Amino acid sequence: MESELLIFSGNANRDLANKICQYLDVPLGTALIGKFNDGETRIEIESNVRGRDVFIIQPTCRPANENIMELLILIDALRRASAQRITAVIPYYGYSRQERKSTPRTPITAKLVADLLVSAGVHRILSIELHTGAIQGFFNLPVDHLYSKPVFVEHFAKMKIENPIMVSPDAGGVERARAVAKVLGCGLAIVDKRRDRPGDSQVMNLIGDVKDKTAILFDDICDTAGSLTSAAKVLRDNGALKVYAAATHGVLSGPAIGRLKDSCIEKLFITDTIPLTEEAANCGKIEVLSVSELLGKAIRRIHNSDSISNLFI
């Protein structure tokens, strides 16, 4: 890699940043990232960034507000230190589930976060599996939206699952599940559900035949695991021999781990866009796949002004 490339990381997911740097064979830029006594975020860039092409690895996961402020202040510090270009690598884009006004008098937080990033001085965004692709339109600058499909497809192929069928846990994720089913050459089923409030959903119907098949539920976010575990029960009740689940972003909040342990899900596959809590790391039903190589390839191509279109699969 050329010397102009520099990679920094906030405190949100330093392990992922180290893996990306290892893949690219570049050192992680040095910066003091801490807090003042009153709790305000304190950042001081220690590496020389003048004229450099800088990438910041920082998912805006829990604690979302602190991690967003770290990212914003890092961008501001790098801009004021004369970095040539600043790319925010946001593997998990927090506040993305409020991307529209679904009910009266509610905010559109995905747009608010986009405005904050642009105001801070970012030049480009690189993210994985946005909750909805329309979030790209909230930015008036380049947004590279990668998909986790290659990571999961490679893993499922190695598992050599017999008679698989991909299952979308809701109508909104059909396109995502269909794309994986197409590559694996298997069928598709859909679980119809109704959501009364965030984190609470009720399964209503199953569209498709899962009898005597190995079902793979595929979603973008696993938060409280309510949707996945209830959908898994419906699949088993309808004759599925085994049920696996896969989600790009393992938020895993509240009762998620308990629900997974008590569910009929054999294994939940997630990526390392979000670091696991200690409880989640000790759960035998969770297996983590890394997106470091996928992000590393994208960073290298962006830095070298090469096309990354074949990564959008």
mmCIF file of C-alpha atoms in Angstrom:
data_model
loop_
_atom_site.group_PDB
_atom_site.id
_atom_site.type_symbol
_atom_site.label_atom_id
_atom_site.label_comp_id
_atom_site.label_asym_id
_atom_site.label_seq_id
_atom_site.Cartn_x
_atom_site.Cartn_y
_atom_site.Cartn_z
ATOM 1 C CA MET A 1 0.000 0.000 0.000
ATOM 2 C CA GLU A 2 1.117 3.554 -0.720
ATOM 3 C CA SER A 3 2.161 5.754 2.173
ATOM 4 C CA GLU A 4 -0.670 8.268 1.611
ATOM 5 C CA LEU A 5 -3.199 5.862 3.135
ATOM 6 C CA LEU A 6 -3.909 6.206 6.848
ATOM 7 C CA ILE A 7 -6.469 4.310 8.926
ATOM 8 C CA PHE A 8 -7.800 5.475 12.278
ATOM 9 C CA SER A 9 -10.251 3.872 14.650
ATOM 10 C CA GLY A 10 -12.489 5.101 17.391
ATOM 11 C CA ASN A 11 -13.260 2.957 20.416
ATOM 12 C CA ALA A 12 -16.383 1.334 18.939
ATOM 13 C CA ASN A 13 -14.714 -1.666 17.258
ATOM 14 C CA ARG A 14 -10.946 -1.515 17.442
ATOM 15 C CA ASP A 15 -10.612 -5.275 16.869
ATOM 16 C CA LEU A 16 -12.204 -4.933 13.419
ATOM 17 C CA ALA A 17 -9.941 -1.968 12.629
ATOM 18 C CA ASN A 18 -6.871 -4.025 13.559
ATOM 19 C CA LYS A 19 -8.018 -6.889 11.312
ATOM 20 C CA ILE A 20 -8.512 -4.473 8.400
ATOM 21 C CA CYS A 21 -5.042 -2.993 8.945
ATOM 22 C CA GLN A 22 -3.571 -6.487 9.090
ATOM 23 C CA TYR A 23 -5.242 -7.373 5.782
ATOM 24 C CA LEU A 24 -3.993 -4.155 4.150
ATOM 25 C CA ASP A 25 -0.563 -4.410 5.803
ATOM 26 C CA VAL A 26 -0.704 -0.845 7.107
ATOM 27 C CA PRO A 27 -0.340 0.354 10.715
ATOM 28 C CA LEU A 28 -3.257 1.862 12.587
ATOM 29 C CA GLY A 29 -2.926 5.633 12.905
ATOM 30 C CA THR A 30 -2.273 6.896 16.419
ATOM 31 C CA ALA A 31 -4.693 9.202 18.176
ATOM 32 C CA LEU A 32 -5.601 9.994 21.753
ATOM 33 C CA ILE A 33 -9.275 9.124 22.152
ATOM 34 C CA GLY A 34 -10.601 9.497 25.661
ATOM 35 C CA LYS A 35 -12.739 11.719 27.864
ATOM 36 C CA PHE A 36 -12.398 14.877 29.867
ATOM 37 C CA ASN A 37 -13.353 14.717 33.525
ATOM 38 C CA ASP A 38 -16.865 15.950 32.779
ATOM 39 C CA GLY A 39 -17.460 13.135 30.262
ATOM 40 C CA GLU A 40 -16.902 15.102 27.065
ATOM 41 C CA THR A 41 -15.055 13.268 24.311
ATOM 42 C CA ARG A 42 -11.390 14.211 24.020
ATOM 43 C CA ILE A 43 -9.512 13.527 20.772
ATOM 44 C CA GLU A 44 -6.024 14.480 19.617
ATOM 45 C CA ILE A 45 -4.567 13.188 16.337
ATOM 46 C CA GLU A 46 -0.952 12.161 16.916
ATOM 47 C CA SER A 47 -0.045 10.996 13.369
ATOM 48 C CA ASN A 48 0.760 13.469 10.599
ATOM 49 C CA VAL A 49 -2.298 13.496 8.299
ATOM 50 C CA ARG A 50 -1.555 16.514 6.105
ATOM 51 C CA GLY A 51 -2.378 15.624 2.501
ATOM 52 C CA ARG A 52 -3.231 12.024 3.430
ATOM 53 C CA ASP A 53 -6.134 9.815 2.359
ATOM 54 C CA VAL A 54 -7.703 8.953 5.730
ATOM 55 C CA PHE A 55 -10.217 6.235 6.624
ATOM 56 C CA ILE A 56 -11.963 6.107 10.022
ATOM 57 C CA ILE A 57 -13.294 2.723 11.196
ATOM 58 C CA GLN A 58 -16.199 3.442 13.539
ATOM 59 C CA PRO A 59 -19.556 1.638 13.665
ATOM 60 C CA THR A 60 -22.156 3.711 15.482
ATOM 61 C CA CYS A 61 -23.313 0.838 17.677
ATOM 62 C CA ARG A 62 -23.946 0.749 21.412
ATOM 63 C CA PRO A 63 -23.269 3.161 23.100
ATOM 64 C CA ALA A 64 -24.522 4.848 19.926
ATOM 65 C CA ASN A 65 -24.438 8.461 21.105
ATOM 66 C CA GLU A 66 -20.851 8.222 22.372
ATOM 67 C CA ASN A 67 -19.641 6.455 19.246
ATOM 68 C CA ILE A 68 -21.332 8.965 16.948
ATOM 69 C CA MET A 69 -19.708 11.856 18.832
ATOM 70 C CA GLU A 70 -16.299 10.140 18.612
ATOM 71 C CA LEU A 71 -16.751 9.786 14.857
ATOM 72 C CA LEU A 72 -17.852 13.399 14.392
ATOM 73 C CA ILE A 73 -14.980 14.774 16.462
ATOM 74 C CA LEU A 74 -12.468 12.533 14.696
ATOM 75 C CA ILE A 75 -13.690 13.875 11.343
ATOM 76 C CA ASP A 76 -13.447 17.459 12.579
ATOM 77 C CA ALA A 77 -9.944 16.936 13.975
ATOM 78 C CA LEU A 78 -8.710 15.317 10.754
ATOM 79 C CA ARG A 79 -10.250 18.054 8.593
ATOM 80 C CA ARG A 80 -8.602 20.767 10.669
ATOM 81 C CA ALA A 81 -5.300 18.864 10.438
ATOM 82 C CA SER A 82 -5.478 19.161 6.613
ATOM 83 C CA ALA A 83 -6.276 15.569 5.660
ATOM 84 C CA GLN A 84 -6.792 15.448 1.893
ATOM 85 C CA ARG A 85 -9.826 13.136 2.006
ATOM 86 C CA ILE A 86 -11.758 11.659 4.926
ATOM 87 C CA THR A 87 -13.800 8.490 4.466
ATOM 88 C CA ALA A 88 -16.011 7.351 7.329
ATOM 89 C CA VAL A 89 -16.120 3.556 7.335
ATOM 90 C CA ILE A 90 -19.326 2.832 9.266
ATOM 91 C CA PRO A 91 -19.841 -0.952 9.222
ATOM 92 C CA TYR A 92 -23.043 -0.537 11.245
ATOM 93 C CA TYR A 93 -24.952 2.696 10.626
ATOM 94 C CA GLY A 94 -26.796 3.452 13.859
ATOM 95 C CA TYR A 95 -30.202 5.153 13.995
ATOM 96 C CA SER A 96 -30.913 3.665 10.547
ATOM 97 C CA ARG A 97 -34.219 2.062 11.573
ATOM 98 C CA GLN A 98 -35.866 5.475 11.730
ATOM 99 C CA GLU A 99 -35.372 6.245 8.047
ATOM 100 C CA ARG A 100 -38.906 7.579 7.426
ATOM 101 C CA LYS A 101 -41.903 8.919 9.314
ATOM 102 C CA SER A 102 -43.786 5.701 10.001
ATOM 103 C CA THR A 103 -46.117 7.461 12.451
ATOM 104 C CA PRO A 104 -46.984 11.144 13.040
ATOM 105 C CA ARG A 105 -44.588 13.374 14.983
ATOM 106 C CA THR A 106 -41.551 11.078 14.749
ATOM 107 C CA PRO A 107 -38.010 12.000 13.655
ATOM 108 C CA ILE A 108 -36.013 10.720 10.699
ATOM 109 C CA THR A 109 -32.834 9.980 12.593
ATOM 110 C CA ALA A 110 -31.005 8.322 9.685
ATOM 111 C CA LYS A 111 -31.129 11.669 7.848
ATOM 112 C CA LEU A 112 -30.143 13.581 10.993
ATOM 113 C CA VAL A 113 -26.991 11.458 11.419
ATOM 114 C CA ALA A 114 -26.198 11.946 7.719
ATOM 115 C CA ASP A 115 -26.469 15.734 8.123
ATOM 116 C CA LEU A 116 -24.170 15.641 11.154
ATOM 117 C CA LEU A 117 -21.526 13.661 9.269
ATOM 118 C CA VAL A 118 -21.612 16.012 6.291
ATOM 119 C CA SER A 119 -21.434 19.083 8.550
ATOM 120 C CA ALA A 120 -18.410 17.610 10.337
ATOM 121 C CA GLY A 121 -16.556 17.493 7.011
ATOM 122 C CA VAL A 122 -16.593 13.878 5.802
ATOM 123 C CA HIS A 123 -15.940 13.354 2.079
ATOM 124 C CA ARG A 124 -17.146 9.778 1.591
ATOM 125 C CA ILE A 125 -19.104 7.052 3.399
ATOM 126 C CA LEU A 126 -18.451 3.302 3.312
ATOM 127 C CA SER A 127 -20.989 1.080 5.039
ATOM 128 C CA ILE A 128 -22.341 -2.467 5.084
ATOM 129 C CA GLU A 129 -25.979 -3.550 4.798
ATOM 130 C CA LEU A 130 -27.816 -0.310 5.496
ATOM 131 C CA HIS A 131 -31.273 -0.952 6.926
ATOM 132 C CA THR A 132 -32.610 0.472 3.686
ATOM 133 C CA GLY A 133 -30.645 1.408 0.595
ATOM 134 C CA ALA A 134 -32.518 4.713 0.360
ATOM 135 C CA ILE A 135 -30.308 6.071 3.174
ATOM 136 C CA GLN A 136 -27.626 6.584 0.506
ATOM 137 C CA GLY A 137 -29.796 9.390 -0.839
ATOM 138 C CA PHE A 138 -29.550 11.270 2.461
ATOM 139 C CA PHE A 139 -25.961 12.208 1.533
ATOM 140 C CA ASN A 140 -24.876 14.639 -1.192
ATOM 141 C CA LEU A 141 -21.524 12.860 -1.427
ATOM 142 C CA PRO A 142 -20.327 9.378 -2.502
ATOM 143 C CA VAL A 143 -21.707 6.474 -0.484
ATOM 144 C CA ASP A 144 -20.378 2.950 -1.050
ATOM 145 C CA HIS A 145 -22.964 0.484 0.239
ATOM 146 C CA LEU A 146 -21.545 -3.019 0.552
ATOM 147 C CA TYR A 147 -23.526 -6.185 1.203
ATOM 148 C CA SER A 148 -22.631 -9.030 3.541
ATOM 149 C CA LYS A 149 -23.902 -11.634 1.072
ATOM 150 C CA PRO A 150 -20.417 -12.762 -0.119
ATOM 151 C CA VAL A 151 -19.344 -13.493 3.469
ATOM 152 C CA PHE A 152 -22.424 -15.581 4.253
ATOM 153 C CA VAL A 153 -22.577 -17.341 0.879
ATOM 154 C CA GLU A 154 -18.974 -18.503 1.256
ATOM 155 C CA HIS A 155 -19.695 -19.816 4.737
ATOM 156 C CA PHE A 156 -22.936 -21.589 3.777
ATOM 157 C CA ALA A 157 -21.165 -23.222 0.827
ATOM 158 C CA LYS A 158 -18.496 -24.598 3.172
ATOM 159 C CA MET A 159 -21.190 -25.995 5.479
ATOM 160 C CA LYS A 160 -22.600 -28.099 2.605
ATOM 161 C CA ILE A 161 -26.137 -27.837 3.937
ATOM 162 C CA GLU A 162 -28.453 -30.507 2.549
ATOM 163 C CA ASN A 163 -31.747 -29.367 0.997
ATOM 164 C CA PRO A 164 -31.500 -25.722 2.123
ATOM 165 C CA ILE A 165 -34.144 -23.031 1.772
ATOM 166 C CA MET A 166 -33.586 -19.340 2.436
ATOM 167 C CA VAL A 167 -36.229 -17.633 4.554
ATOM 168 C CA SER A 168 -36.946 -13.935 4.947
ATOM 169 C CA PRO A 169 -38.296 -13.219 8.470
ATOM 170 C CA ASP A 170 -40.463 -10.400 7.071
ATOM 171 C CA ALA A 171 -41.684 -8.970 3.801
ATOM 172 C CA GLY A 172 -39.129 -6.162 3.874
ATOM 173 C CA GLY A 173 -36.180 -8.545 3.700
ATOM 174 C CA VAL A 174 -37.353 -10.608 0.723
ATOM 175 C CA GLU A 175 -34.907 -9.033 -1.722
ATOM 176 C CA ARG A 176 -31.999 -9.710 0.636
ATOM 177 C CA ALA A 177 -32.929 -13.383 1.141
ATOM 178 C CA ARG A 178 -33.706 -13.884 -2.547
ATOM 179 C CA ALA A 179 -30.227 -12.665 -3.541
ATOM 180 C CA VAL A 180 -28.569 -15.304 -1.329
ATOM 181 C CA ALA A 181 -30.998 -18.019 -2.457
ATOM 182 C CA LYS A 182 -30.149 -17.256 -6.082
ATOM 183 C CA VAL A 183 -26.420 -17.760 -5.507
ATOM 184 C CA LEU A 184 -26.924 -20.944 -3.467
ATOM 185 C CA GLY A 185 -29.442 -22.263 -5.995
ATOM 186 C CA CYS A 186 -32.127 -22.973 -3.410
ATOM 187 C CA GLY A 187 -35.752 -22.017 -2.771
ATOM 188 C CA LEU A 188 -37.205 -19.048 -0.902
ATOM 189 C CA ALA A 189 -39.835 -18.751 1.815
ATOM 190 C CA ILE A 190 -41.270 -15.725 3.604
ATOM 191 C CA VAL A 191 -42.556 -15.321 7.143
ATOM 192 C CA ASP A 192 -45.373 -12.774 7.291
ATOM 193 C CA LYS A 193 -45.500 -10.840 10.545
ATOM 194 C CA ARG A 194 -47.100 -7.811 12.100
ATOM 195 C CA ARG A 195 -45.101 -5.418 14.298
ATOM 196 C CA ASP A 196 -47.103 -3.488 16.881
ATOM 197 C CA ARG A 197 -44.120 -1.659 18.383
ATOM 198 C CA PRO A 198 -40.298 -1.744 18.111
ATOM 199 C CA GLY A 199 -38.849 -5.029 19.362
ATOM 200 C CA ASP A 200 -42.248 -6.744 19.460
ATOM 201 C CA SER A 201 -43.571 -8.725 16.503
ATOM 202 C CA GLN A 202 -46.148 -11.450 15.974
ATOM 203 C CA VAL A 203 -45.772 -14.081 13.276
ATOM 204 C CA MET A 204 -48.913 -14.458 11.221
ATOM 205 C CA ASN A 205 -48.266 -16.752 8.262
ATOM 206 C CA LEU A 206 -45.662 -18.723 6.307
ATOM 207 C CA ILE A 207 -45.396 -18.357 2.544
ATOM 208 C CA GLY A 208 -43.544 -21.283 0.975
ATOM 209 C CA ASP A 209 -42.871 -24.966 1.676
ATOM 210 C CA VAL A 210 -40.157 -25.755 4.241
ATOM 211 C CA LYS A 211 -41.140 -29.342 5.029
ATOM 212 C CA ASP A 212 -38.128 -31.685 5.324
ATOM 213 C CA LYS A 213 -35.744 -28.829 4.488
ATOM 214 C CA THR A 214 -32.979 -26.977 6.333
ATOM 215 C CA ALA A 215 -34.192 -23.414 6.729
ATOM 216 C CA ILE A 216 -31.819 -20.438 6.889
ATOM 217 C CA LEU A 217 -33.391 -17.249 8.214
ATOM 218 C CA PHE A 218 -31.582 -14.224 6.792
ATOM 219 C CA ASP A 219 -31.923 -10.673 8.135
ATOM 220 C CA ASP A 220 -29.897 -7.459 8.317
ATOM 221 C CA ILE A 221 -30.205 -6.767 12.062
ATOM 222 C CA CYS A 222 -30.745 -9.046 15.041
ATOM 223 C CA ASP A 223 -31.736 -6.797 17.927
ATOM 224 C CA THR A 224 -33.872 -8.529 20.573
ATOM 225 C CA ALA A 225 -34.055 -11.736 18.467
ATOM 226 C CA GLY A 226 -37.844 -11.774 18.783
ATOM 227 C CA SER A 227 -38.490 -11.925 15.044
ATOM 228 C CA LEU A 228 -35.901 -14.628 14.370
ATOM 229 C CA THR A 229 -36.845 -16.918 17.254
ATOM 230 C CA SER A 230 -40.591 -16.699 16.647
ATOM 231 C CA ALA A 231 -40.041 -17.247 12.904
ATOM 232 C CA ALA A 232 -37.845 -20.266 13.680
ATOM 233 C CA LYS A 233 -40.646 -21.823 15.725
ATOM 234 C CA VAL A 234 -43.081 -21.393 12.825
ATOM 235 C CA LEU A 235 -40.588 -23.031 10.464
ATOM 236 C CA ARG A 236 -40.164 -26.045 12.742
ATOM 237 C CA ASP A 237 -43.939 -26.273 13.227
ATOM 238 C CA ASN A 238 -44.243 -26.423 9.442
ATOM 239 C CA GLY A 239 -41.842 -29.314 9.049
ATOM 240 C CA ALA A 240 -38.355 -27.788 8.733
ATOM 241 C CA LEU A 241 -35.731 -30.296 9.885
ATOM 242 C CA LYS A 242 -33.263 -27.670 11.113
ATOM 243 C CA VAL A 243 -33.279 -23.897 11.395
ATOM 244 C CA TYR A 244 -30.203 -21.693 11.123
ATOM 245 C CA ALA A 245 -30.234 -17.893 11.281
ATOM 246 C CA ALA A 246 -27.937 -15.242 9.865
ATOM 247 C CA ALA A 247 -27.864 -11.504 10.472
ATOM 248 C CA THR A 248 -25.289 -8.960 9.370
ATOM 249 C CA HIS A 249 -25.468 -6.809 12.490
ATOM 250 C CA GLY A 250 -25.651 -8.542 15.859
ATOM 251 C CA VAL A 251 -27.094 -5.782 18.041
ATOM 252 C CA LEU A 252 -28.313 -8.469 20.490
ATOM 253 C CA SER A 253 -29.905 -6.223 23.081
ATOM 254 C CA GLY A 254 -32.260 -6.927 25.979
ATOM 255 C CA PRO A 255 -33.568 -10.515 26.053
ATOM 256 C CA ALA A 256 -31.811 -11.543 22.804
ATOM 257 C CA ILE A 257 -29.340 -14.058 24.268
ATOM 258 C CA GLY A 258 -31.942 -15.726 26.466
ATOM 259 C CA ARG A 259 -34.322 -16.043 23.541
ATOM 260 C CA LEU A 260 -31.621 -17.562 21.352
ATOM 261 C CA LYS A 261 -30.662 -20.111 24.010
ATOM 262 C CA ASP A 262 -34.303 -21.166 24.445
ATOM 263 C CA SER A 263 -35.068 -21.232 20.709
ATOM 264 C CA CYS A 264 -34.914 -24.024 18.145
ATOM 265 C CA ILE A 265 -32.275 -22.121 16.169
ATOM 266 C CA GLU A 266 -29.228 -24.355 15.746
ATOM 267 C CA LYS A 267 -26.784 -21.496 15.161
ATOM 268 C CA LEU A 268 -26.920 -17.745 14.605
ATOM 269 C CA PHE A 269 -24.264 -16.441 12.216
ATOM 270 C CA ILE A 270 -23.417 -12.754 12.520
ATOM 271 C CA THR A 271 -20.566 -10.562 11.306
ATOM 272 C CA ASP A 272 -18.121 -8.496 13.338
ATOM 273 C CA THR A 273 -19.554 -5.116 12.311
ATOM 274 C CA ILE A 274 -20.546 -4.818 15.982
ATOM 275 C CA PRO A 275 -18.373 -6.199 18.816
ATOM 276 C CA LEU A 276 -20.060 -8.842 20.951
ATOM 277 C CA THR A 277 -20.926 -8.308 24.587
ATOM 278 C CA GLU A 278 -19.408 -10.773 27.043
ATOM 279 C CA GLU A 279 -22.760 -12.545 27.361
ATOM 280 C CA ALA A 280 -23.085 -12.921 23.582
ATOM 281 C CA ALA A 281 -19.472 -14.087 23.214
ATOM 282 C CA ASN A 282 -20.166 -16.881 25.712
ATOM 283 C CA CYS A 283 -23.302 -18.048 23.894
ATOM 284 C CA GLY A 284 -22.590 -21.300 22.079
ATOM 285 C CA LYS A 285 -25.283 -20.625 19.495
ATOM 286 C CA ILE A 286 -23.531 -17.560 18.061
ATOM 287 C CA GLU A 287 -20.766 -17.744 15.443
ATOM 288 C CA VAL A 288 -19.017 -14.625 14.128
ATOM 289 C CA LEU A 289 -17.858 -14.186 10.528
ATOM 290 C CA SER A 290 -15.463 -11.342 9.732
ATOM 291 C CA VAL A 291 -16.084 -8.580 7.189
ATOM 292 C CA SER A 292 -12.520 -7.272 7.553
ATOM 293 C CA GLU A 293 -11.398 -8.632 4.181
ATOM 294 C CA LEU A 294 -14.478 -7.231 2.424
ATOM 295 C CA LEU A 295 -13.899 -3.783 3.929
ATOM 296 C CA GLY A 296 -10.160 -4.024 3.309
ATOM 297 C CA LYS A 297 -10.726 -4.692 -0.389
ATOM 298 C CA ALA A 298 -13.091 -1.715 -0.622
ATOM 299 C CA ILE A 299 -10.672 0.606 1.193
ATOM 300 C CA ARG A 300 -7.789 -0.417 -1.064
ATOM 301 C CA ARG A 301 -9.826 0.176 -4.222
ATOM 302 C CA ILE A 302 -11.206 3.502 -3.042
ATOM 303 C CA HIS A 303 -7.693 4.645 -2.140
ATOM 304 C CA ASN A 304 -6.317 3.574 -5.526
ATOM 305 C CA SER A 305 -9.329 5.040 -7.392
ATOM 306 C CA ASP A 306 -10.228 1.580 -8.683
ATOM 307 C CA SER A 307 -13.736 0.295 -9.296
ATOM 308 C CA ILE A 308 -15.446 -1.497 -6.406
ATOM 309 C CA SER A 309 -18.562 -2.425 -8.383
ATOM 310 C CA ASN A 310 -17.868 -6.158 -8.195
ATOM 311 C CA LEU A 311 -18.040 -5.922 -4.399
ATOM 312 C CA PHE A 312 -21.673 -4.794 -4.629
ATOM 313 C CA ILE A 313 -23.072 -8.310 -4.911
#
